[in-house]
PDB file of C-alpha atoms in Angstrom:
ATOM      1  CA  UNK A 869      23.956   2.928 -28.341  1.00  0.00           C
ATOM      2  CA  UNK A 870      26.407   5.411 -29.765  1.00  0.00           C
ATOM      3  CA  UNK A 871      26.771   9.068 -30.153  1.00  0.00           C
ATOM      4  CA  UNK A 872      27.346  10.403 -33.535  1.00  0.00           C
ATOM      5  CA  UNK A 873      29.016  13.756 -34.059  1.00  0.00           C
ATOM      6  CA  UNK A 874      28.709  13.736 -37.880  1.00  0.00           C
ATOM      7  CA  UNK A 875      25.280  15.283 -38.390  1.00  0.00           C
ATOM      8  CA  UNK A 876      23.744  15.483 -41.617  1.00  0.00           C
ATOM      9  CA  UNK A 877      22.488  18.884 -40.324  1.00  0.00           C
ATOM     10  CA  UNK A 878      24.968  20.694 -38.189  1.00  0.00           C
ATOM     11  CA  UNK A 879      22.931  24.000 -38.235  1.00  0.00           C
ATOM     12  CA  UNK A 880      19.864  22.201 -36.676  1.00  0.00           C
ATOM     13  CA  UNK A 881      21.739  19.676 -34.235  1.00  0.00           C
ATOM     14  CA  UNK A 882      25.677  18.979 -33.920  1.00  0.00           C
ATOM     15  CA  UNK A 883      25.084  15.279 -32.807  1.00  0.00           C
ATOM     16  CA  UNK A 884      22.628  12.477 -32.358  1.00  0.00           C
ATOM     17  CA  UNK A 885      22.120   9.010 -30.821  1.00  0.00           C
ATOM     18  CA  UNK A 886      22.071   5.789 -32.904  1.00  0.00           C
ATOM     19  CA  UNK A 887      20.945   2.497 -31.651  1.00  0.00           C
ATOM     20  CA  UNK A 888      22.760  -0.643 -32.528  1.00  0.00           C
ATOM     21  CA  UNK A 889      22.154  -4.429 -32.574  1.00  0.00           C
ATOM     22  CA  UNK A 890      24.349  -7.044 -31.138  1.00  0.00           C
ATOM     23  CA  UNK A 891      26.477  -6.957 -34.470  1.00  0.00           C
ATOM     24  CA  UNK A 892      26.810  -3.329 -34.455  1.00  0.00           C
ATOM     25  CA  UNK A 893      24.464  -2.759 -37.221  1.00  0.00           C
ATOM     26  CA  UNK A 894      22.363   0.571 -37.022  1.00  0.00           C
ATOM     27  CA  UNK A 895      18.761   0.003 -36.407  1.00  0.00           C
ATOM     28  CA  UNK A 896      15.993   2.617 -35.868  1.00  0.00           C
ATOM     29  CA  UNK A 897      16.157   6.293 -36.631  1.00  0.00           C
ATOM     30  CA  UNK A 898      18.519   8.718 -35.724  1.00  0.00           C
ATOM     31  CA  UNK A 899      17.496  10.122 -32.160  1.00  0.00           C
ATOM     32  CA  UNK A 900      18.096  14.024 -32.184  1.00  0.00           C
ATOM     33  CA  UNK A 901      18.263  16.383 -29.052  1.00  0.00           C
ATOM     34  CA  UNK A 902      15.079  17.981 -28.399  1.00  0.00           C
ATOM     35  CA  UNK A 903      15.093  21.527 -27.742  1.00  0.00           C
ATOM     36  CA  UNK A 904      11.743  22.501 -26.987  1.00  0.00           C
ATOM     37  CA  UNK A 905       9.276  21.863 -24.260  1.00  0.00           C
ATOM     38  CA  UNK A 906       7.788  18.477 -23.124  1.00  0.00           C
ATOM     39  CA  UNK A 907       4.224  19.033 -21.914  1.00  0.00           C
ATOM     40  CA  UNK A 908       2.584  16.950 -19.125  1.00  0.00           C
ATOM     41  CA  UNK A 909      -0.750  17.161 -17.171  1.00  0.00           C
ATOM     42  CA  UNK A 910      -0.268  16.132 -13.381  1.00  0.00           C
ATOM     43  CA  UNK A 911      -2.988  13.652 -12.273  1.00  0.00           C
ATOM     44  CA  UNK A 912      -3.945  12.406  -8.849  1.00  0.00           C
ATOM     45  CA  UNK A 913      -1.565  14.491  -6.906  1.00  0.00           C
ATOM     46  CA  UNK A 914      -1.867  13.843  -3.128  1.00  0.00           C
ATOM     47  CA  UNK A 915       0.272  14.588   0.005  1.00  0.00           C
ATOM     48  CA  UNK A 916       1.991  11.635   1.674  1.00  0.00           C
ATOM     49  CA  UNK A 917       3.993  11.564   5.141  1.00  0.00           C
ATOM     50  CA  UNK A 918       6.917   9.214   5.605  1.00  0.00           C
ATOM     51  CA  UNK A 919       8.951   7.997   8.266  1.00  0.00           C
ATOM     52  CA  UNK A 920      12.723   6.748   8.139  1.00  0.00           C
ATOM     53  CA  UNK A 921      15.190   5.857  10.734  1.00  0.00           C
ATOM     54  CA  UNK A 922      18.324   7.366  10.844  1.00  0.00           C
ATOM     55  CA  UNK A 923      20.719   6.735  13.811  1.00  0.00           C
ATOM     56  CA  UNK A 924      17.984   4.817  15.658  1.00  0.00           C
ATOM     57  CA  UNK A 925      15.800   8.010  15.714  1.00  0.00           C
ATOM     58  CA  UNK A 926      12.534   8.576  13.550  1.00  0.00           C
ATOM     59  CA  UNK A 927      12.510  11.239  11.029  1.00  0.00           C
ATOM     60  CA  UNK A 928       9.562  12.514   9.458  1.00  0.00           C
ATOM     61  CA  UNK A 929       9.174  13.686   5.697  1.00  0.00           C
ATOM     62  CA  UNK A 930       6.210  15.417   3.774  1.00  0.00           C
ATOM     63  CA  UNK A 931       6.009  15.534   0.241  1.00  0.00           C
ATOM     64  CA  UNK A 932       3.473  15.418  -2.783  1.00  0.00           C
ATOM     65  CA  UNK A 933       3.223  12.567  -5.239  1.00  0.00           C
ATOM     66  CA  UNK A 934       1.193  12.166  -8.541  1.00  0.00           C
ATOM     67  CA  UNK A 935       1.332  10.909 -12.030  1.00  0.00           C
ATOM     68  CA  UNK A 936       2.485  12.818 -15.038  1.00  0.00           C
ATOM     69  CA  UNK A 937       0.600  12.173 -18.201  1.00  0.00           C
ATOM     70  CA  UNK A 938       1.998  13.331 -21.727  1.00  0.00           C
ATOM     71  CA  UNK A 939      -0.536  16.282 -22.714  1.00  0.00           C
ATOM     72  CA  UNK A 940      -2.098  17.195 -25.955  1.00  0.00           C
ATOM     73  CA  UNK A 941      -2.607  20.771 -26.867  1.00  0.00           C
ATOM     74  CA  UNK A 942      -3.285  23.079 -29.759  1.00  0.00           C
ATOM     75  CA  UNK A 943       0.178  22.879 -31.184  1.00  0.00           C
ATOM     76  CA  UNK A 944       1.172  19.652 -30.056  1.00  0.00           C
ATOM     77  CA  UNK A 945      -0.058  15.880 -29.763  1.00  0.00           C
ATOM     78  CA  UNK A 946       0.587  13.708 -26.864  1.00  0.00           C
ATOM     79  CA  UNK A 947       3.942  11.830 -27.188  1.00  0.00           C
ATOM     80  CA  UNK A 948       4.601   8.209 -26.261  1.00  0.00           C
ATOM     81  CA  UNK A 949       7.818   7.688 -24.219  1.00  0.00           C
ATOM     82  CA  UNK A 950       9.670   4.143 -24.349  1.00  0.00           C
ATOM     83  CA  UNK A 951      13.491   3.182 -23.278  1.00  0.00           C
ATOM     84  CA  UNK A 952      16.030   2.488 -26.185  1.00  0.00           C
ATOM     85  CA  UNK A 953      15.892  -0.958 -26.740  1.00  0.00           C
ATOM     86  CA  UNK A 954      12.314  -1.559 -26.011  1.00  0.00           C
ATOM     87  CA  UNK A 955       9.038  -1.181 -28.108  1.00  0.00           C
ATOM     88  CA  UNK A 956       6.772  -0.779 -24.984  1.00  0.00           C
ATOM     89  CA  UNK A 957       5.569   2.417 -23.991  1.00  0.00           C
ATOM     90  CA  UNK A 958       6.231   3.794 -20.542  1.00  0.00           C
ATOM     91  CA  UNK A 959       2.935   3.766 -18.796  1.00  0.00           C
ATOM     92  CA  UNK A 960       4.059   5.013 -15.261  1.00  0.00           C
ATOM     93  CA  UNK A 961       5.575   8.521 -14.970  1.00  0.00           C
ATOM     94  CA  UNK A 962       5.715   9.515 -11.523  1.00  0.00           C
ATOM     95  CA  UNK A 963       6.039  13.116 -10.125  1.00  0.00           C
ATOM     96  CA  UNK A 964       7.459  13.442  -6.516  1.00  0.00           C
ATOM     97  CA  UNK A 965       7.929  16.857  -4.902  1.00  0.00           C
ATOM     98  CA  UNK A 966       9.972  16.926  -1.647  1.00  0.00           C
ATOM     99  CA  UNK A 967      11.333  19.709   0.711  1.00  0.00           C
ATOM    100  CA  UNK A 968      14.952  19.749   0.316  1.00  0.00           C
ATOM    101  CA  UNK A 969      17.378  19.524   3.285  1.00  0.00           C
ATOM    102  CA  UNK A 970      18.890  23.012   2.587  1.00  0.00           C
ATOM    103  CA  UNK A 971      17.886  25.994   0.331  1.00  0.00           C
ATOM    104  CA  UNK A 972      19.159  24.035  -2.745  1.00  0.00           C
ATOM    105  CA  UNK A 973      16.279  23.275  -5.575  1.00  0.00           C
ATOM    106  CA  UNK A 974      17.169  20.419  -7.694  1.00  0.00           C
ATOM    107  CA  UNK A 975      15.325  18.199 -10.270  1.00  0.00           C
ATOM    108  CA  UNK A 976      16.333  14.645 -10.758  1.00  0.00           C
ATOM    109  CA  UNK A 977      14.912  12.225 -13.294  1.00  0.00           C
ATOM    110  CA  UNK A 978      15.237   8.378 -12.514  1.00  0.00           C
ATOM    111  CA  UNK A 979      14.132   5.522 -14.543  1.00  0.00           C
ATOM    112  CA  UNK A 980      13.951   1.656 -14.810  1.00  0.00           C
ATOM    113  CA  UNK A 981      13.080  -0.788 -17.444  1.00  0.00           C
ATOM    114  CA  UNK A 982      10.641  -3.382 -16.638  1.00  0.00           C
ATOM    115  CA  UNK A 983      11.745  -6.660 -14.403  1.00  0.00           C
ATOM    116  CA  UNK A 984      10.267  -9.512 -12.876  1.00  0.00           C
ATOM    117  CA  UNK A 985      11.462 -10.421  -9.373  1.00  0.00           C
ATOM    118  CA  UNK A 986      10.562 -13.095  -7.009  1.00  0.00           C
ATOM    119  CA  UNK A 987       8.847 -12.186  -3.708  1.00  0.00           C
ATOM    120  CA  UNK A 988       7.507 -14.756  -1.458  1.00  0.00           C
ATOM    121  CA  UNK A 989       7.366 -17.620  -3.902  1.00  0.00           C
ATOM    122  CA  UNK A 990       5.505 -15.164  -6.362  1.00  0.00           C
ATOM    123  CA  UNK A 991       6.921 -13.421  -9.478  1.00  0.00           C
ATOM    124  CA  UNK A 992       6.114  -9.937  -9.198  1.00  0.00           C
ATOM    125  CA  UNK A 993       6.256  -7.721 -12.529  1.00  0.00           C
ATOM    126  CA  UNK A 994       7.572  -4.140 -12.070  1.00  0.00           C
ATOM    127  CA  UNK A 995       6.693  -2.205 -15.112  1.00  0.00           C
ATOM    128  CA  UNK A 996       8.748   0.647 -17.096  1.00  0.00           C
ATOM    129  CA  UNK A 997       8.982   3.366 -14.755  1.00  0.00           C
ATOM    130  CA  UNK A 998      10.144   6.946 -14.961  1.00  0.00           C
ATOM    131  CA  UNK A 999      10.336   9.383 -11.830  1.00  0.00           C
ATOM    132  CA  UNK A1000      10.731  12.968 -11.782  1.00  0.00           C
ATOM    133  CA  UNK A1001      11.862  14.154  -8.353  1.00  0.00           C
ATOM    134  CA  UNK A1002      11.717  17.865  -7.543  1.00  0.00           C
ATOM    135  CA  UNK A1003      13.306  19.010  -4.341  1.00  0.00           C
ATOM    136  CA  UNK A1004      12.072  22.665  -3.189  1.00  0.00           C
ATOM    137  CA  UNK A1005      13.812  24.838  -0.836  1.00  0.00           C
ATOM    138  CA  UNK A1006      11.525  24.507   2.555  1.00  0.00           C
ATOM    139  CA  UNK A1007      10.170  28.157   2.113  1.00  0.00           C
ATOM    140  CA  UNK A1008       8.899  27.331  -1.296  1.00  0.00           C
ATOM    141  CA  UNK A1009       7.518  23.999  -0.559  1.00  0.00           C
ATOM    142  CA  UNK A1010       5.441  25.235   2.355  1.00  0.00           C
ATOM    143  CA  UNK A1011       3.797  27.910   0.048  1.00  0.00           C
TER     144      UNK A1011
END
């Protein structure tokens, strides 16, 4: 991967990402910055309660979790997401809404490519995954 600042269309975008093979040869298209919206439908939203231990004391946490599915609309079609270097679609996109510890509101994105791990003498495959974590101020979370 490398960022290229020699855009063939500098009025449209000033940089793009190139994917390279092991020898440094460019493979695939130019990946240009996307300046528009990404549309998703939220499915299977549910409330969860969690407990964690901090300094030997139990701390409860509440949240909302669900799946995000790329949506189709009148002016856009569903998009397929994948990680650079793979040709697999990301099938698991999770939305997690949590109450922030303070009044700050933050959106974080986390992702992992698929991997296989051994657990109790059994191979377990974890798929390509993306998670959007939205931390809301307590007052907005309760609304």
